[in-house]
């Protein structure tokens, strides 16, 4: 199964009348077909490529491609193009549109996340979990136990890990025992500004 590659899709068909076919040596009607080539990923068009045109003889079935067109075929095709300009369809940009929308959504989510975390830092609550990076490559968490007007009381996680992606595996209650501590609200904000507190979750 191919998840990426190049495909073609018809974007306009029609008939050309009374054209001499060099293959069967007869006067015949011919069907033209304008095709849009595109690079696809998981069958979603991502990047439009060069258009392709074929012309098929109704009498003998021979299929002419771009380089084989006679002067008569070229002339009649150009008349068609003049009357109905062949433009790249919007669907050929589907993948680019999806990617653009995804990055816009991710950017919006990132900004929203920063606003939410900023509120969490300014207004800490019991149960908040702070993800910490006090030393390079060493991650742990602390859980807020109590908050008053001046201080934040917490329990530090007993365990640390060397990858941030693994820190989520040590947030269970069993990892918080007796490592108690106190920070002022200002200290919490300073740690956040220095990226020592790298993320916050609130239940």
PDB file of N, CA, C and O in Angstrom, residues 52-121:
ATOM      1  N   UNK A  52      -1.663  17.814 -17.140  1.00  0.00           N
ATOM      2  CA  UNK A  52      -1.447  16.916 -18.265  1.00  0.00           C
ATOM      3  C   UNK A  52      -2.716  16.900 -19.121  1.00  0.00           C
ATOM      4  O   UNK A  52      -3.818  17.010 -18.583  1.00  0.00           O
ATOM      5  N   UNK A  53      -2.550  16.760 -20.436  1.00  0.00           N
ATOM      6  CA  UNK A  53      -3.697  16.705 -21.331  1.00  0.00           C
ATOM      7  C   UNK A  53      -3.594  15.478 -22.227  1.00  0.00           C
ATOM      8  O   UNK A  53      -2.521  15.167 -22.752  1.00  0.00           O
ATOM      9  N   UNK A  54      -4.703  14.766 -22.379  1.00  0.00           N
ATOM     10  CA  UNK A  54      -4.766  13.647 -23.320  1.00  0.00           C
ATOM     11  C   UNK A  54      -5.939  13.866 -24.271  1.00  0.00           C
ATOM     12  O   UNK A  54      -6.930  14.511 -23.920  1.00  0.00           O
ATOM     13  N   UNK A  55      -5.808  13.327 -25.465  1.00  0.00           N
ATOM     14  CA  UNK A  55      -6.876  13.405 -26.461  1.00  0.00           C
ATOM     15  C   UNK A  55      -7.034  12.010 -27.073  1.00  0.00           C
ATOM     16  O   UNK A  55      -6.064  11.439 -27.580  1.00  0.00           O
ATOM     17  N   UNK A  56      -8.263  11.460 -27.016  1.00  0.00           N
ATOM     18  CA  UNK A  56      -8.498  10.109 -27.513  1.00  0.00           C
ATOM     19  C   UNK A  56      -9.365  10.099 -28.756  1.00  0.00           C
ATOM     20  O   UNK A  56     -10.429  10.734 -28.798  1.00  0.00           O
ATOM     21  N   UNK A  57      -8.933   9.382 -29.747  1.00  0.00           N
ATOM     22  CA  UNK A  57      -9.692   9.258 -30.990  1.00  0.00           C
ATOM     23  C   UNK A  57     -10.896   8.347 -30.763  1.00  0.00           C
ATOM     24  O   UNK A  57     -10.744   7.203 -30.313  1.00  0.00           O
ATOM     25  N   UNK A  58     -12.096   8.829 -31.110  1.00  0.00           N
ATOM     26  CA  UNK A  58     -13.313   8.035 -30.931  1.00  0.00           C
ATOM     27  C   UNK A  58     -13.402   6.905 -31.947  1.00  0.00           C
ATOM     28  O   UNK A  58     -14.105   5.912 -31.716  1.00  0.00           O
ATOM     29  N   UNK A  59     -12.693   7.031 -33.044  1.00  0.00           N
ATOM     30  CA  UNK A  59     -12.778   6.022 -34.102  1.00  0.00           C
ATOM     31  C   UNK A  59     -11.904   4.806 -33.803  1.00  0.00           C
ATOM     32  O   UNK A  59     -12.372   3.665 -33.855  1.00  0.00           O
ATOM     33  N   UNK A  60     -10.635   5.056 -33.471  1.00  0.00           N
ATOM     34  CA  UNK A  60      -9.703   3.932 -33.271  1.00  0.00           C
ATOM     35  C   UNK A  60      -9.279   3.745 -31.814  1.00  0.00           C
ATOM     36  O   UNK A  60      -8.681   2.727 -31.470  1.00  0.00           O
ATOM     37  N   UNK A  61      -9.558   4.741 -30.976  1.00  0.00           N
ATOM     38  CA  UNK A  61      -9.218   4.617 -29.558  1.00  0.00           C
ATOM     39  C   UNK A  61      -7.806   5.037 -29.205  1.00  0.00           C
ATOM     40  O   UNK A  61      -7.412   4.956 -28.035  1.00  0.00           O
ATOM     41  N   UNK A  62      -7.033   5.476 -30.202  1.00  0.00           N
ATOM     42  CA  UNK A  62      -5.655   5.879 -29.896  1.00  0.00           C
ATOM     43  C   UNK A  62      -5.662   7.115 -28.975  1.00  0.00           C
ATOM     44  O   UNK A  62      -6.441   8.051 -29.173  1.00  0.00           O
ATOM     45  N   UNK A  63      -4.770   7.092 -27.980  1.00  0.00           N
ATOM     46  CA  UNK A  63      -4.708   8.174 -27.002  1.00  0.00           C
ATOM     47  C   UNK A  63      -3.472   9.029 -27.263  1.00  0.00           C
ATOM     48  O   UNK A  63      -2.347   8.572 -27.102  1.00  0.00           O
ATOM     49  N   UNK A  64      -3.715  10.270 -27.659  1.00  0.00           N
ATOM     50  CA  UNK A  64      -2.621  11.224 -27.873  1.00  0.00           C
ATOM     51  C   UNK A  64      -2.270  11.893 -26.549  1.00  0.00           C
ATOM     52  O   UNK A  64      -3.158  12.254 -25.775  1.00  0.00           O
ATOM     53  N   UNK A  65      -0.980  12.083 -26.321  1.00  0.00           N
ATOM     54  CA  UNK A  65      -0.523  12.845 -25.165  1.00  0.00           C
ATOM     55  C   UNK A  65       0.162  14.112 -25.654  1.00  0.00           C
ATOM     56  O   UNK A  65       0.392  14.287 -26.852  1.00  0.00           O
ATOM     57  N   UNK A  66       0.489  15.006 -24.707  1.00  0.00           N
ATOM     58  CA  UNK A  66       0.941  16.370 -25.035  1.00  0.00           C
ATOM     59  C   UNK A  66       1.908  16.466 -26.214  1.00  0.00           C
ATOM     60  O   UNK A  66       1.693  17.248 -27.133  1.00  0.00           O
ATOM     61  N   UNK A  67       2.958  15.660 -26.208  1.00  0.00           N
ATOM     62  CA  UNK A  67       4.005  15.798 -27.221  1.00  0.00           C
ATOM     63  C   UNK A  67       3.580  15.277 -28.595  1.00  0.00           C
ATOM     64  O   UNK A  67       4.262  15.524 -29.592  1.00  0.00           O
ATOM     65  N   UNK A  68       2.461  14.560 -28.644  1.00  0.00           N
ATOM     66  CA  UNK A  68       2.014  13.964 -29.906  1.00  0.00           C
ATOM     67  C   UNK A  68       0.939  14.790 -30.601  1.00  0.00           C
ATOM     68  O   UNK A  68       0.502  14.427 -31.697  1.00  0.00           O
ATOM     69  N   UNK A  69       0.468  15.855 -29.983  1.00  0.00           N
ATOM     70  CA  UNK A  69      -0.641  16.616 -30.543  1.00  0.00           C
ATOM     71  C   UNK A  69      -0.283  17.173 -31.922  1.00  0.00           C
ATOM     72  O   UNK A  69       0.799  17.758 -32.116  1.00  0.00           O
ATOM     73  N   UNK A  70      -1.206  17.030 -32.841  1.00  0.00           N
ATOM     74  CA  UNK A  70      -1.044  17.642 -34.146  1.00  0.00           C
ATOM     75  C   UNK A  70      -1.412  19.116 -34.057  1.00  0.00           C
ATOM     76  O   UNK A  70      -1.962  19.578 -33.058  1.00  0.00           O
ATOM     77  N   UNK A  71      -1.123  19.841 -35.128  1.00  0.00           N
ATOM     78  CA  UNK A  71      -1.449  21.267 -35.152  1.00  0.00           C
ATOM     79  C   UNK A  71      -2.955  21.476 -35.002  1.00  0.00           C
ATOM     80  O   UNK A  71      -3.413  22.398 -34.316  1.00  0.00           O
ATOM     81  N   UNK A  72      -3.761  20.608 -35.625  1.00  0.00           N
ATOM     82  CA  UNK A  72      -5.224  20.724 -35.546  1.00  0.00           C
ATOM     83  C   UNK A  72      -5.711  20.517 -34.105  1.00  0.00           C
ATOM     84  O   UNK A  72      -6.594  21.232 -33.627  1.00  0.00           O
ATOM     85  N   UNK A  73      -5.125  19.531 -33.421  1.00  0.00           N
ATOM     86  CA  UNK A  73      -5.513  19.272 -32.022  1.00  0.00           C
ATOM     87  C   UNK A  73      -5.118  20.453 -31.152  1.00  0.00           C
ATOM     88  O   UNK A  73      -5.916  20.931 -30.325  1.00  0.00           O
ATOM     89  N   UNK A  74      -3.880  20.938 -31.343  1.00  0.00           N
ATOM     90  CA  UNK A  74      -3.406  22.087 -30.556  1.00  0.00           C
ATOM     91  C   UNK A  74      -4.314  23.306 -30.749  1.00  0.00           C
ATOM     92  O   UNK A  74      -4.668  23.991 -29.793  1.00  0.00           O
ATOM     93  N   UNK A  75      -4.690  23.551 -31.989  1.00  0.00           N
ATOM     94  CA  UNK A  75      -5.520  24.724 -32.291  1.00  0.00           C
ATOM     95  C   UNK A  75      -6.859  24.646 -31.570  1.00  0.00           C
ATOM     96  O   UNK A  75      -7.305  25.617 -30.942  1.00  0.00           O
ATOM     97  N   UNK A  76      -7.501  23.488 -31.643  1.00  0.00           N
ATOM     98  CA  UNK A  76      -8.816  23.359 -31.013  1.00  0.00           C
ATOM     99  C   UNK A  76      -8.723  23.334 -29.480  1.00  0.00           C
ATOM    100  O   UNK A  76      -9.602  23.860 -28.795  1.00  0.00           O
ATOM    101  N   UNK A  77      -7.654  22.750 -28.952  1.00  0.00           N
ATOM    102  CA  UNK A  77      -7.459  22.765 -27.498  1.00  0.00           C
ATOM    103  C   UNK A  77      -7.248  24.195 -26.998  1.00  0.00           C
ATOM    104  O   UNK A  77      -7.752  24.581 -25.936  1.00  0.00           O
ATOM    105  N   UNK A  78      -6.505  24.979 -27.746  1.00  0.00           N
ATOM    106  CA  UNK A  78      -6.268  26.374 -27.348  1.00  0.00           C
ATOM    107  C   UNK A  78      -7.561  27.178 -27.344  1.00  0.00           C
ATOM    108  O   UNK A  78      -7.752  28.070 -26.500  1.00  0.00           O
ATOM    109  N   UNK A  79      -8.471  26.865 -28.274  1.00  0.00           N
ATOM    110  CA  UNK A  79      -9.780  27.532 -28.270  1.00  0.00           C
ATOM    111  C   UNK A  79     -10.563  27.181 -27.008  1.00  0.00           C
ATOM    112  O   UNK A  79     -11.235  28.026 -26.423  1.00  0.00           O
ATOM    113  N   UNK A  80     -10.473  25.912 -26.622  1.00  0.00           N
ATOM    114  CA  UNK A  80     -11.142  25.477 -25.383  1.00  0.00           C
ATOM    115  C   UNK A  80     -10.562  26.222 -24.179  1.00  0.00           C
ATOM    116  O   UNK A  80     -11.300  26.734 -23.325  1.00  0.00           O
ATOM    117  N   UNK A  81      -9.240  26.315 -24.133  1.00  0.00           N
ATOM    118  CA  UNK A  81      -8.581  26.991 -23.012  1.00  0.00           C
ATOM    119  C   UNK A  81      -8.926  28.473 -22.969  1.00  0.00           C
ATOM    120  O   UNK A  81      -9.048  29.065 -21.894  1.00  0.00           O
ATOM    121  N   UNK A  82      -9.071  29.088 -24.139  1.00  0.00           N
ATOM    122  CA  UNK A  82      -9.434  30.505 -24.179  1.00  0.00           C
ATOM    123  C   UNK A  82     -10.835  30.729 -23.620  1.00  0.00           C
ATOM    124  O   UNK A  82     -11.098  31.713 -22.929  1.00  0.00           O
ATOM    125  N   UNK A  83     -11.754  29.806 -23.939  1.00  0.00           N
ATOM    126  CA  UNK A  83     -13.136  29.942 -23.468  1.00  0.00           C
ATOM    127  C   UNK A  83     -13.297  29.498 -22.023  1.00  0.00           C
ATOM    128  O   UNK A  83     -14.072  30.076 -21.254  1.00  0.00           O
ATOM    129  N   UNK A  84     -12.549  28.462 -21.651  1.00  0.00           N
ATOM    130  CA  UNK A  84     -12.655  27.905 -20.289  1.00  0.00           C
ATOM    131  C   UNK A  84     -11.241  27.737 -19.719  1.00  0.00           C
ATOM    132  O   UNK A  84     -10.659  26.654 -19.819  1.00  0.00           O
ATOM    133  N   UNK A  85     -10.683  28.799 -19.159  1.00  0.00           N
ATOM    134  CA  UNK A  85      -9.318  28.705 -18.605  1.00  0.00           C
ATOM    135  C   UNK A  85      -9.183  27.528 -17.629  1.00  0.00           C
ATOM    136  O   UNK A  85     -10.040  27.332 -16.771  1.00  0.00           O
ATOM    137  N   UNK A  86      -8.124  26.775 -17.807  1.00  0.00           N
ATOM    138  CA  UNK A  86      -7.897  25.589 -16.973  1.00  0.00           C
ATOM    139  C   UNK A  86      -7.039  25.991 -15.779  1.00  0.00           C
ATOM    140  O   UNK A  86      -5.819  26.146 -15.904  1.00  0.00           O
ATOM    141  N   UNK A  87      -7.677  26.145 -14.638  1.00  0.00           N
ATOM    142  CA  UNK A  87      -6.967  26.577 -13.430  1.00  0.00           C
ATOM    143  C   UNK A  87      -6.755  25.404 -12.474  1.00  0.00           C
ATOM    144  O   UNK A  87      -7.500  24.425 -12.503  1.00  0.00           O
ATOM    145  N   UNK A  88      -5.746  25.556 -11.625  1.00  0.00           N
ATOM    146  CA  UNK A  88      -5.502  24.533 -10.602  1.00  0.00           C
ATOM    147  C   UNK A  88      -6.639  24.559  -9.591  1.00  0.00           C
ATOM    148  O   UNK A  88      -6.927  25.600  -8.998  1.00  0.00           O
ATOM    149  N   UNK A  89      -7.327  23.445  -9.393  1.00  0.00           N
ATOM    150  CA  UNK A  89      -8.473  23.426  -8.469  1.00  0.00           C
ATOM    151  C   UNK A  89      -8.044  23.545  -7.008  1.00  0.00           C
ATOM    152  O   UNK A  89      -6.932  23.151  -6.637  1.00  0.00           O
ATOM    153  N   UNK A  90      -8.950  24.065  -6.191  1.00  0.00           N
ATOM    154  CA  UNK A  90      -8.666  24.253  -4.768  1.00  0.00           C
ATOM    155  C   UNK A  90      -8.323  22.935  -4.076  1.00  0.00           C
ATOM    156  O   UNK A  90      -7.452  22.878  -3.198  1.00  0.00           O
ATOM    157  N   UNK A  91      -8.998  21.849  -4.469  1.00  0.00           N
ATOM    158  CA  UNK A  91      -8.755  20.578  -3.784  1.00  0.00           C
ATOM    159  C   UNK A  91      -7.300  20.114  -3.899  1.00  0.00           C
ATOM    160  O   UNK A  91      -6.819  19.330  -3.069  1.00  0.00           O
ATOM    161  N   UNK A  92      -6.585  20.598  -4.927  1.00  0.00           N
ATOM    162  CA  UNK A  92      -5.184  20.206  -5.098  1.00  0.00           C
ATOM    163  C   UNK A  92      -4.301  20.750  -3.975  1.00  0.00           C
ATOM    164  O   UNK A  92      -3.173  20.308  -3.778  1.00  0.00           O
ATOM    165  N   UNK A  93      -4.829  21.740  -3.236  1.00  0.00           N
ATOM    166  CA  UNK A  93      -4.088  22.326  -2.117  1.00  0.00           C
ATOM    167  C   UNK A  93      -4.599  21.816  -0.764  1.00  0.00           C
ATOM    168  O   UNK A  93      -4.269  22.383   0.278  1.00  0.00           O
ATOM    169  N   UNK A  94      -5.415  20.765  -0.773  1.00  0.00           N
ATOM    170  CA  UNK A  94      -6.049  20.280   0.465  1.00  0.00           C
ATOM    171  C   UNK A  94      -5.044  20.033   1.585  1.00  0.00           C
ATOM    172  O   UNK A  94      -5.244  20.450   2.727  1.00  0.00           O
ATOM    173  N   UNK A  95      -3.957  19.335   1.261  1.00  0.00           N
ATOM    174  CA  UNK A  95      -2.952  19.025   2.279  1.00  0.00           C
ATOM    175  C   UNK A  95      -2.305  20.261   2.852  1.00  0.00           C
ATOM    176  O   UNK A  95      -2.115  20.375   4.071  1.00  0.00           O
ATOM    177  N   UNK A  96      -1.962  21.226   1.968  1.00  0.00           N
ATOM    178  CA  UNK A  96      -1.350  22.472   2.442  1.00  0.00           C
ATOM    179  C   UNK A  96      -2.312  23.247   3.333  1.00  0.00           C
ATOM    180  O   UNK A  96      -1.907  23.837   4.335  1.00  0.00           O
ATOM    181  N   UNK A  97      -3.595  23.240   2.960  1.00  0.00           N
ATOM    182  CA  UNK A  97      -4.604  23.930   3.770  1.00  0.00           C
ATOM    183  C   UNK A  97      -4.714  23.280   5.145  1.00  0.00           C
ATOM    184  O   UNK A  97      -4.752  23.962   6.173  1.00  0.00           O
ATOM    185  N   UNK A  98      -4.746  21.948   5.171  1.00  0.00           N
ATOM    186  CA  UNK A  98      -4.843  21.224   6.443  1.00  0.00           C
ATOM    187  C   UNK A  98      -3.626  21.503   7.315  1.00  0.00           C
ATOM    188  O   UNK A  98      -3.747  21.753   8.520  1.00  0.00           O
ATOM    189  N   UNK A  99      -2.423  21.470   6.711  1.00  0.00           N
ATOM    190  CA  UNK A  99      -1.192  21.728   7.467  1.00  0.00           C
ATOM    191  C   UNK A  99      -1.194  23.147   8.026  1.00  0.00           C
ATOM    192  O   UNK A  99      -0.833  23.379   9.188  1.00  0.00           O
ATOM    193  N   UNK A 100      -1.609  24.117   7.199  1.00  0.00           N
ATOM    194  CA  UNK A 100      -1.662  25.513   7.647  1.00  0.00           C
ATOM    195  C   UNK A 100      -2.628  25.678   8.808  1.00  0.00           C
ATOM    196  O   UNK A 100      -2.324  26.334   9.811  1.00  0.00           O
ATOM    197  N   UNK A 101      -3.809  25.068   8.688  1.00  0.00           N
ATOM    198  CA  UNK A 101      -4.809  25.151   9.764  1.00  0.00           C
ATOM    199  C   UNK A 101      -4.287  24.500  11.042  1.00  0.00           C
ATOM    200  O   UNK A 101      -4.519  25.000  12.145  1.00  0.00           O
ATOM    201  N   UNK A 102      -3.558  23.382  10.882  1.00  0.00           N
ATOM    202  CA  UNK A 102      -3.019  22.706  12.061  1.00  0.00           C
ATOM    203  C   UNK A 102      -2.022  23.599  12.792  1.00  0.00           C
ATOM    204  O   UNK A 102      -2.065  23.720  14.026  1.00  0.00           O
ATOM    205  N   UNK A 103      -1.118  24.247  12.040  1.00  0.00           N
ATOM    206  CA  UNK A 103      -0.121  25.101  12.681  1.00  0.00           C
ATOM    207  C   UNK A 103      -0.767  26.335  13.303  1.00  0.00           C
ATOM    208  O   UNK A 103      -0.332  26.800  14.359  1.00  0.00           O
ATOM    209  N   UNK A 104      -1.811  26.856  12.669  1.00  0.00           N
ATOM    210  CA  UNK A 104      -2.542  27.984  13.266  1.00  0.00           C
ATOM    211  C   UNK A 104      -3.190  27.560  14.573  1.00  0.00           C
ATOM    212  O   UNK A 104      -3.157  28.289  15.573  1.00  0.00           O
ATOM    213  N   UNK A 105      -3.786  26.364  14.570  1.00  0.00           N
ATOM    214  CA  UNK A 105      -4.415  25.836  15.784  1.00  0.00           C
ATOM    215  C   UNK A 105      -3.372  25.606  16.878  1.00  0.00           C
ATOM    216  O   UNK A 105      -3.597  25.958  18.042  1.00  0.00           O
ATOM    217  N   UNK A 106      -2.218  25.025  16.496  1.00  0.00           N
ATOM    218  CA  UNK A 106      -1.155  24.756  17.472  1.00  0.00           C
ATOM    219  C   UNK A 106      -0.621  26.060  18.065  1.00  0.00           C
ATOM    220  O   UNK A 106      -0.350  26.142  19.268  1.00  0.00           O
ATOM    221  N   UNK A 107      -0.461  27.084  17.209  1.00  0.00           N
ATOM    222  CA  UNK A 107       0.011  28.390  17.679  1.00  0.00           C
ATOM    223  C   UNK A 107      -0.997  29.003  18.650  1.00  0.00           C
ATOM    224  O   UNK A 107      -0.624  29.539  19.696  1.00  0.00           O
ATOM    225  N   UNK A 108      -2.277  28.906  18.307  1.00  0.00           N
ATOM    226  CA  UNK A 108      -3.334  29.435  19.190  1.00  0.00           C
ATOM    227  C   UNK A 108      -3.349  28.683  20.517  1.00  0.00           C
ATOM    228  O   UNK A 108      -3.470  29.286  21.587  1.00  0.00           O
ATOM    229  N   UNK A 109      -3.220  27.350  20.441  1.00  0.00           N
ATOM    230  CA  UNK A 109      -3.210  26.535  21.658  1.00  0.00           C
ATOM    231  C   UNK A 109      -2.026  26.877  22.543  1.00  0.00           C
ATOM    232  O   UNK A 109      -2.137  26.919  23.770  1.00  0.00           O
ATOM    233  N   UNK A 110      -0.867  27.112  21.911  1.00  0.00           N
ATOM    234  CA  UNK A 110       0.335  27.452  22.662  1.00  0.00           C
ATOM    235  C   UNK A 110       0.154  28.759  23.423  1.00  0.00           C
ATOM    236  O   UNK A 110       0.491  28.870  24.598  1.00  0.00           O
ATOM    237  N   UNK A 111      -0.410  29.767  22.726  1.00  0.00           N
ATOM    238  CA  UNK A 111      -0.660  31.054  23.386  1.00  0.00           C
ATOM    239  C   UNK A 111      -1.669  30.922  24.503  1.00  0.00           C
ATOM    240  O   UNK A 111      -1.510  31.505  25.581  1.00  0.00           O
ATOM    241  N   UNK A 112      -2.709  30.129  24.242  1.00  0.00           N
ATOM    242  CA  UNK A 112      -3.737  29.907  25.266  1.00  0.00           C
ATOM    243  C   UNK A 112      -3.150  29.191  26.477  1.00  0.00           C
ATOM    244  O   UNK A 112      -3.461  29.511  27.616  1.00  0.00           O
ATOM    245  N   UNK A 113      -2.270  28.212  26.198  1.00  0.00           N
ATOM    246  CA  UNK A 113      -1.623  27.458  27.274  1.00  0.00           C
ATOM    247  C   UNK A 113      -0.779  28.381  28.156  1.00  0.00           C
ATOM    248  O   UNK A 113      -0.800  28.271  29.383  1.00  0.00           O
ATOM    249  N   UNK A 114      -0.049  29.308  27.523  1.00  0.00           N
ATOM    250  CA  UNK A 114       0.768  30.260  28.283  1.00  0.00           C
ATOM    251  C   UNK A 114      -0.093  31.142  29.183  1.00  0.00           C
ATOM    252  O   UNK A 114       0.277  31.439  30.319  1.00  0.00           O
ATOM    253  N   UNK A 115      -1.244  31.576  28.659  1.00  0.00           N
ATOM    254  CA  UNK A 115      -2.148  32.412  29.450  1.00  0.00           C
ATOM    255  C   UNK A 115      -2.680  31.642  30.643  1.00  0.00           C
ATOM    256  O   UNK A 115      -2.719  32.146  31.767  1.00  0.00           O
ATOM    257  N   UNK A 116      -3.073  30.383  30.408  1.00  0.00           N
ATOM    258  CA  UNK A 116      -3.616  29.545  31.485  1.00  0.00           C
ATOM    259  C   UNK A 116      -2.559  29.294  32.548  1.00  0.00           C
ATOM    260  O   UNK A 116      -2.824  29.428  33.754  1.00  0.00           O
ATOM    261  N   UNK A 117      -1.337  28.936  32.124  1.00  0.00           N
ATOM    262  CA  UNK A 117      -0.276  28.676  33.094  1.00  0.00           C
ATOM    263  C   UNK A 117       0.090  29.937  33.864  1.00  0.00           C
ATOM    264  O   UNK A 117       0.398  29.870  35.057  1.00  0.00           O
ATOM    265  N   UNK A 118       0.066  31.082  33.191  1.00  0.00           N
ATOM    266  CA  UNK A 118       0.335  32.340  33.878  1.00  0.00           C
ATOM    267  C   UNK A 118      -0.669  32.581  34.990  1.00  0.00           C
ATOM    268  O   UNK A 118      -0.312  33.046  36.086  1.00  0.00           O
ATOM    269  N   UNK A 119      -1.919  32.236  34.732  1.00  0.00           N
ATOM    270  CA  UNK A 119      -2.954  32.369  35.761  1.00  0.00           C
ATOM    271  C   UNK A 119      -2.709  31.384  36.899  1.00  0.00           C
ATOM    272  O   UNK A 119      -2.891  31.721  38.074  1.00  0.00           O
ATOM    273  N   UNK A 120      -2.289  30.171  36.570  1.00  0.00           N
ATOM    274  CA  UNK A 120      -1.994  29.174  37.610  1.00  0.00           C
ATOM    275  C   UNK A 120      -0.861  29.641  38.521  1.00  0.00           C
ATOM    276  O   UNK A 120      -0.899  29.433  39.744  1.00  0.00           O
ATOM    277  N   UNK A 121       0.161  30.267  37.935  1.00  0.00           N
ATOM    278  CA  UNK A 121       1.298  30.742  38.729  1.00  0.00           C
ATOM    279  C   UNK A 121       0.882  31.885  39.648  1.00  0.00           C
ATOM    280  O   UNK A 121       1.279  31.955  40.821  1.00  0.00           O
TER     281      UNK A 121
END
